[in-house]
Each structure stands twice: as structure tokens, then as C-alpha cells.
mmCIF file of C-alpha atoms in Angstrom:
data_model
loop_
_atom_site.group_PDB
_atom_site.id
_atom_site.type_symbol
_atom_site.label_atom_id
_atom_site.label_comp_id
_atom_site.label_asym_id
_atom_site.label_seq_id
_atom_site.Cartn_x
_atom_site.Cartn_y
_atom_site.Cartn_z
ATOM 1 C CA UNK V 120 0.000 0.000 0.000
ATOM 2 C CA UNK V 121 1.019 3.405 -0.805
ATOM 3 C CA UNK V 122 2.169 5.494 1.750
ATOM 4 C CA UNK V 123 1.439 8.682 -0.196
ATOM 5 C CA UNK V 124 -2.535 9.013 0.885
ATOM 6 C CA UNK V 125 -4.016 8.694 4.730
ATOM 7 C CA UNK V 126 -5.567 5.055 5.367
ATOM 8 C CA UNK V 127 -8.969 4.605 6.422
ATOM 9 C CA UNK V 128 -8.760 2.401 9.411
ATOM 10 C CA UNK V 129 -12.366 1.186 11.192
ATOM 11 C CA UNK V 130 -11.457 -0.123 15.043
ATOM 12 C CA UNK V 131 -13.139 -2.692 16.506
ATOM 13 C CA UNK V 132 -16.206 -1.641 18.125
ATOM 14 C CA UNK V 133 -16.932 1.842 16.069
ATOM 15 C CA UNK V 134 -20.515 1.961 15.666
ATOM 16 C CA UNK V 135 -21.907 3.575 13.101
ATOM 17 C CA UNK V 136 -25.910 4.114 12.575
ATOM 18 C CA UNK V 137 -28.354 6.310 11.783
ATOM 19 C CA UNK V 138 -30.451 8.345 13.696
ATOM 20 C CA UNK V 139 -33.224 10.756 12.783
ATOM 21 C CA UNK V 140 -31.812 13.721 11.677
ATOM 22 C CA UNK V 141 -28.015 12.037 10.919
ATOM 23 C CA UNK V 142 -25.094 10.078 11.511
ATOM 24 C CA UNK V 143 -24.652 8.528 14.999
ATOM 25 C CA UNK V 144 -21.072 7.483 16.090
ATOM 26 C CA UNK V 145 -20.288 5.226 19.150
ATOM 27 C CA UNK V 146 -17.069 3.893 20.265
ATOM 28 C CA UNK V 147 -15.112 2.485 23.160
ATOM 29 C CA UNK V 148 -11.833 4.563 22.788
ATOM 30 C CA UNK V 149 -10.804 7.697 21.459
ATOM 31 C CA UNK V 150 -12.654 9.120 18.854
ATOM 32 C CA UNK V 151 -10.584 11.852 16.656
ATOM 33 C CA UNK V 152 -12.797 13.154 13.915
ATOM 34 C CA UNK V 153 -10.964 15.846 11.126
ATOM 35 C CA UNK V 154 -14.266 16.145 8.862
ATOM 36 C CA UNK V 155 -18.427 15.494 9.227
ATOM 37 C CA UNK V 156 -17.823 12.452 6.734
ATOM 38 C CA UNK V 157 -19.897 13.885 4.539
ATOM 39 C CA UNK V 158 -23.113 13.763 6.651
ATOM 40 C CA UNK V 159 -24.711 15.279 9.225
ATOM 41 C CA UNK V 160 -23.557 14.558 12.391
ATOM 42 C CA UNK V 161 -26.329 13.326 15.007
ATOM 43 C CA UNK V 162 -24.319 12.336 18.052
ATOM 44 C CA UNK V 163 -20.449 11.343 18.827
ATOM 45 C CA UNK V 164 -20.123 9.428 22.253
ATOM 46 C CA UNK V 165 -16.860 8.023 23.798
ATOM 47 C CA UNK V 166 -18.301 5.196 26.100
ATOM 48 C CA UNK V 167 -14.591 5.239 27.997
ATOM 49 C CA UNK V 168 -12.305 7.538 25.744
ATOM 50 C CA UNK V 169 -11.708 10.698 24.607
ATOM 51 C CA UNK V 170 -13.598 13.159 22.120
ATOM 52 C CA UNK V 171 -11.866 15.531 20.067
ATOM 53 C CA UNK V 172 -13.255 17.628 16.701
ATOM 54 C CA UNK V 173 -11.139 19.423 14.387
ATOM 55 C CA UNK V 174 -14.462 21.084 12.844
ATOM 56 C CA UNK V 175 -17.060 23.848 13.869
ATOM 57 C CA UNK V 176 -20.255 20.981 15.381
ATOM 58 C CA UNK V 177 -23.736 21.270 14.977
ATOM 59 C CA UNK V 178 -25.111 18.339 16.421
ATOM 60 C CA UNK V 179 -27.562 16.938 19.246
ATOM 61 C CA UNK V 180 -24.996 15.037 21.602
ATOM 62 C CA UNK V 181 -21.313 15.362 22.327
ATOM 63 C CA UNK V 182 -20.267 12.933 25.579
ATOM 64 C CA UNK V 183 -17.553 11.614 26.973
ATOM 65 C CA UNK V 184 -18.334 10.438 30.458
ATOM 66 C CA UNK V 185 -14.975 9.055 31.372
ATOM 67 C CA UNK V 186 -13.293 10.972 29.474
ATOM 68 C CA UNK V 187 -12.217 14.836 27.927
ATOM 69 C CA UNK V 188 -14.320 16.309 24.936
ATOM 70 C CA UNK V 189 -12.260 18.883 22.888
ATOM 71 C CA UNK V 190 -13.499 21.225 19.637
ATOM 72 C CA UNK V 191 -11.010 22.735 17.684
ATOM 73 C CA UNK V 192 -14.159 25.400 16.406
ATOM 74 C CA UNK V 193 -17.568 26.232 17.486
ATOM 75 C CA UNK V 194 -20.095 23.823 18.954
ATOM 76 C CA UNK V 195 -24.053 23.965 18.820
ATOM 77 C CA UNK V 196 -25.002 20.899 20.339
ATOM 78 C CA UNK V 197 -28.087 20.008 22.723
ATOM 79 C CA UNK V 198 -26.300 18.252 25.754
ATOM 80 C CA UNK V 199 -22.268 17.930 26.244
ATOM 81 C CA UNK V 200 -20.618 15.862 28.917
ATOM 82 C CA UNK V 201 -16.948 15.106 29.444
ATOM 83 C CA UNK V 202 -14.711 15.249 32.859
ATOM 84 C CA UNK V 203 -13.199 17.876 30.916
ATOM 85 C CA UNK V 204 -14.681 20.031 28.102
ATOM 86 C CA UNK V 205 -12.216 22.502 26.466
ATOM 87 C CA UNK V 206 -14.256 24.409 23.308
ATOM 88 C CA UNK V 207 -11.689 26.877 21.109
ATOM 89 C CA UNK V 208 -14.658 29.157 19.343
ATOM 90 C CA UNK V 209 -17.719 29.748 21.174
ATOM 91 C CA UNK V 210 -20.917 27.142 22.261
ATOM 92 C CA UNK V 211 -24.972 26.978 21.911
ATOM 93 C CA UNK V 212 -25.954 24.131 24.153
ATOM 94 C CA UNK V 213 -28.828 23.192 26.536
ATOM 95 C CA UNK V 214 -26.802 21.702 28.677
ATOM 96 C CA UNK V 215 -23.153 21.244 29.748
ATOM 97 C CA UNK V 216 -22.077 19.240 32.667
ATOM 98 C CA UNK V 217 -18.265 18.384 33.105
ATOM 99 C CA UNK V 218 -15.651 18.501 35.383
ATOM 100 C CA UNK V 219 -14.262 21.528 34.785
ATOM 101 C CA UNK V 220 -15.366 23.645 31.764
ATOM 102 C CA UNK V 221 -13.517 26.168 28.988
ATOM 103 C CA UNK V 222 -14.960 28.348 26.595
ATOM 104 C CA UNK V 223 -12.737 30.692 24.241
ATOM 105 C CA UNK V 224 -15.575 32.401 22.792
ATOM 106 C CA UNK V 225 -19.221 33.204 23.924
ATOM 107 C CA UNK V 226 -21.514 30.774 25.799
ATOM 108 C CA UNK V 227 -25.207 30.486 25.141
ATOM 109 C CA UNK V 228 -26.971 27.711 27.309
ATOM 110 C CA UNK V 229 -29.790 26.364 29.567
ATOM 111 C CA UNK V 230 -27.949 24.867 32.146
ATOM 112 C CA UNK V 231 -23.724 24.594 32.876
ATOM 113 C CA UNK V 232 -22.416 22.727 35.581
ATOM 114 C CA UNK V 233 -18.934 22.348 36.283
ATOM 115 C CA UNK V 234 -18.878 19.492 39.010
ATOM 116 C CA UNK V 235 -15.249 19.027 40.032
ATOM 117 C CA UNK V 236 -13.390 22.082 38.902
ATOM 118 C CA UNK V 237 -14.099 25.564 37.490
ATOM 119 C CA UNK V 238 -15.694 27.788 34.499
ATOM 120 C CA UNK V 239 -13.785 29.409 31.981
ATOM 121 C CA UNK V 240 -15.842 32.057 29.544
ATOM 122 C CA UNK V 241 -13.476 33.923 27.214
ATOM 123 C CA UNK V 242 -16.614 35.989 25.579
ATOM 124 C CA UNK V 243 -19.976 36.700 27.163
ATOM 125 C CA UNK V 244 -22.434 34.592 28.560
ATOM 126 C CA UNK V 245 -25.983 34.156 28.955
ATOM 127 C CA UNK V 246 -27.886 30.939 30.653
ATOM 128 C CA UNK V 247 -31.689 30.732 30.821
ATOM 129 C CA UNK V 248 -30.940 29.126 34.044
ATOM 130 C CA UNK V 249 -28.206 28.195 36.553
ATOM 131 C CA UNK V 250 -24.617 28.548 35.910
ATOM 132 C CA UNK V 251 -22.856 26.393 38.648
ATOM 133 C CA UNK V 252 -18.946 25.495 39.844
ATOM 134 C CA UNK V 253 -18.952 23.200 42.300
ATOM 135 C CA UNK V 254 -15.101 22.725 42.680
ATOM 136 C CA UNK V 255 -13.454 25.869 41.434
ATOM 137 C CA UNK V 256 -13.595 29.410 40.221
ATOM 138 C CA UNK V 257 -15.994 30.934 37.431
ATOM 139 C CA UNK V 258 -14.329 32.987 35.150
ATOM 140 C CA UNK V 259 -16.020 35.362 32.705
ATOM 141 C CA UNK V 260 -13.772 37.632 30.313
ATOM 142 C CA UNK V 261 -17.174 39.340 28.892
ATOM 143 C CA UNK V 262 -20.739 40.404 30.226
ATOM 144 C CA UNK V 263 -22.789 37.408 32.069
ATOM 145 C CA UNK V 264 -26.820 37.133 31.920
ATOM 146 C CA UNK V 265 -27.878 34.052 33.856
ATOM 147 C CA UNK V 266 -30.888 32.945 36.533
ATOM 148 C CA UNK V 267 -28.295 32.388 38.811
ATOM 149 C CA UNK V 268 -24.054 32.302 39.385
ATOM 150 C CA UNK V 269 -23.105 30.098 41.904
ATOM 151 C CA UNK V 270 -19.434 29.020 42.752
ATOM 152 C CA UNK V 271 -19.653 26.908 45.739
ATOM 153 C CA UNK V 272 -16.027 26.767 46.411
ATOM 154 C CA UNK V 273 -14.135 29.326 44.708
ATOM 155 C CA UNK V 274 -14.406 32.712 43.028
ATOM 156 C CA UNK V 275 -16.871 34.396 40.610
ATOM 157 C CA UNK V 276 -15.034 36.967 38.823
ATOM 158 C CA UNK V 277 -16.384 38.688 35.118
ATOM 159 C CA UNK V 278 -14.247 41.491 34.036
ATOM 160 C CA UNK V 279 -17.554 42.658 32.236
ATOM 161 C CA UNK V 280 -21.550 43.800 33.520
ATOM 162 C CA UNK V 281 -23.114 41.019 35.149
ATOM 163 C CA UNK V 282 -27.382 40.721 35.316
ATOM 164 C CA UNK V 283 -28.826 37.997 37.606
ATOM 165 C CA UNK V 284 -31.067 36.991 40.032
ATOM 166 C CA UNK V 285 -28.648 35.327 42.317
ATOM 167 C CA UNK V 286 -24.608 35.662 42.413
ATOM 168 C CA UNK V 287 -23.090 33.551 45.146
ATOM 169 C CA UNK V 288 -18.980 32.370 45.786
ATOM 170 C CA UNK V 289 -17.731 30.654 48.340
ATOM 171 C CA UNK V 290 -14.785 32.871 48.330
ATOM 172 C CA UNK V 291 -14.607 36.337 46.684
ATOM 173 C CA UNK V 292 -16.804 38.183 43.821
ATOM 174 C CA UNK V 293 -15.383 40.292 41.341
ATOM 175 C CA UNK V 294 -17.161 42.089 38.766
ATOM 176 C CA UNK V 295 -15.528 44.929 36.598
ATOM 177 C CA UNK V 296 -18.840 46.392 34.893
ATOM 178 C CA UNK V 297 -22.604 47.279 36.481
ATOM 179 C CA UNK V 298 -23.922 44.170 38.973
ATOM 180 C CA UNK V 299 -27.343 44.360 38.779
ATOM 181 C CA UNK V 300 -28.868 41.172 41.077
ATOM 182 C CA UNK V 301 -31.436 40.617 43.808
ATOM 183 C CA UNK V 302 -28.829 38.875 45.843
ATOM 184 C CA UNK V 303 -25.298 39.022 46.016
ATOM 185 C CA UNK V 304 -23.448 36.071 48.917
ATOM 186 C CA UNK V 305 -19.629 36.025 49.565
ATOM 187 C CA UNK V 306 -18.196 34.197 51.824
ATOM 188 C CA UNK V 307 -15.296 36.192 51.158
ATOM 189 C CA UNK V 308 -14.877 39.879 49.727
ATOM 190 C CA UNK V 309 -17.068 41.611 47.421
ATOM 191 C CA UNK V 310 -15.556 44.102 44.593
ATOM 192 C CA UNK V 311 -17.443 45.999 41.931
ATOM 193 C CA UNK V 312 -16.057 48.146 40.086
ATOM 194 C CA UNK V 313 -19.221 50.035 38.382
ATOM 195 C CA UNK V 314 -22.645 50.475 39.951
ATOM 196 C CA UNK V 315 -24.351 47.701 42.316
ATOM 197 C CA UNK V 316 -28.088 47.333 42.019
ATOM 198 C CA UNK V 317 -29.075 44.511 44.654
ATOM 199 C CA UNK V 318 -31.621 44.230 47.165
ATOM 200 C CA UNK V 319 -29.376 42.176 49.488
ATOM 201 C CA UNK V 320 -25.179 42.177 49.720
ATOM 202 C CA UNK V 321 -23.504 39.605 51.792
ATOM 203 C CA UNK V 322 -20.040 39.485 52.394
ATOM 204 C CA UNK V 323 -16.784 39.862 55.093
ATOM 205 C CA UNK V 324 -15.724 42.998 53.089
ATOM 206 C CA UNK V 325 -17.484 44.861 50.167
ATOM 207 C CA UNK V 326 -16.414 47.764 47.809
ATOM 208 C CA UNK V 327 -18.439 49.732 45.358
ATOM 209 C CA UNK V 328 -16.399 52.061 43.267
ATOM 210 C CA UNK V 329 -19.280 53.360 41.255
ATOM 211 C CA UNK V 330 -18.179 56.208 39.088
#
């Protein structure tokens, strides 16, 4: 065989099927996918591997329970799951639940939960409903919308306005723009840099340096 042109090598136990609305793929290991395969992709899941897409995704289901999911591009998926998820352009989901979480771009969803490390947002954010770190900081480089913010062990810091019901850390909040909330919790310091509009402010030290 040449060794001029890429081989097309099929593992054992790499499912392929379809599924209403596209191609489903299922496999045991790694799966490393450069192209669509000239269909439309349904779901990809890694039943003990690792997921990573060299291609902007538009799909239902990305997951890779025991494993990382990485996109080299954008990703508009309904639910994504990995102990790590690391997305280099920006995500529309429903839902995202990993270990720890990281966003280049902007972040549209229903419902993130990071449940062993942080959040990483390099663009803004909004989430119809809860936006949760259960073992680390949440990080925001742009403006957040969300139901609720809550970082149960570390910081919530977003360097632009942040609108929400509820923003709660269980150490310090940082926010660089306005902070408009009904509650804001600390269970360390509080720091915003623009105006505060909250019915209730809870922290061991807070500073408003409204303009």
C-alpha cells in the first residue's frame, strides 16, 4: 500500500448508525474526527475515551463520560458531557455538565455545571438558568446574563456587567462592569467596580467604586 494518501482504518467496536436527523457514532476509545464524513452529524459518544473535533459541530450530543471532549471550532449541540470540556470558538448548548469547563468564545446555554473544577468564559455569557462550579472558580472575560451564578467553592469573577437573580462564591466576587442582582453572597470579599443594584449584599468585606 502506498504510503502517499491517509488510510482509512475502522477499530473494533466503532458503531456507526443512523439516527433521525443524521449520523450517529459510538465507540469504546478515542474518537478523533478531522471532517463530518460527509453527513450530518447526530451524536459522537466516547463510552470510555476521549472526544476531540477538528471542525465547527452542529449536532444533538457530544459525551464523553470518562473521558475529555475537545473542539477545535464552534459547537451547537443540545447536551455535552466530558470530565473535561475545552471548546476553542464559542458554544450553543442546553446543557453542559463536566468537570471543569472552557470556553474561548461566547456561551449560550440552559444549564452549565462544572462538578469538580471551574468555568472558563473567554466571551460573554448568557444561561436561561443556573450557571454552577462546584469545585473551582468561574471565570467570565465578557458580560454574564444568567438565573443564577453560583461558585460553591471558589471565586466568581467577570471582568464585564453582570445581570442575575442570584450571584453567590464561596470565596470572593469580582465584577468589573454594572452588577445588577437581587442577591449578592460572599463568603469572602465583594468588589465591583461600576454600579451595584441589589436588594441584598452579603459578604466579610465589600467595595463599590461606582463612578
Amino acid at each position: 500500500m502506498s504510503g502517499s494518501k491517509d488510510a482509512f482504518v475502522v477499530p473494533a467496536g466503532l458503531v456507526f448508525r443512523q439516527e433521525d436527523g443524521g449520523l450517529a457514532i459510538e465507540h469504546d476509545g478515542d474518537i478523533i474526527l478531522h471532517g463530518s464524513l460527509g453527513q450530518t452529524l447526530q451524536s459522537v459518544r466516547s463510552n470510555n475515551g476521549n472526544i476531540e473535533l477538528f471542525l465547527d459541530a452542529d449536532l444533538n450530543e457530544v459525551a464523553a463520560h470518562r473521558g475529555s471532549v475537545k473542539i477545535r471550532g464552534s459547537l451547537n449541540a443540545k447536551s455535552v458531557h466530558g470530565k473535561t470540556i475545552e471548546v476553542e470558538g464559542s458554544v450553543r448548548a442546553d446543557g453542559i455538565y463536566g468537570g471543569s469547563i472552557k470556553v474561548a468564545g461566547s456561551l449560550q446555554a440552559g444549564n452549565v455545571n462544572a462538578m469538580d473544577g471551574g468555568i472558563e468564559i473567554g466571551g460573554d455569557v448568557t444561561i436561561q438558568e443556573e450557571l454552577c462550579a462546584d469545585g473551582g472558580d468561574i471565570i467570565i472575560d465578557g458580560r454574564l446574563k444568567a438565573a443564577s451564578v453560583t461558585a460553591n467553592e471558589g471565586r466568581v469573577v467577570v471582568r464585564g456587567s453582570a445581570k442575575t437573580q442570584v450571584i453567590e462564591a464561596g470565596t470572593n466576587i469580582v465584577v468589573h462592569g454594572v452588577c445588577e442582582a437581587q442577591e449578592i453572597i460572599a463568603g469572602g470579599q465583594i468588589e465591583i467596580f461600576e454600579r451595584v443594584e441589589a436588594r441584598s449584599v452579603r459578604g466579610d468585606w465589600v467595595r463599590v467604586e461606582a463612578s
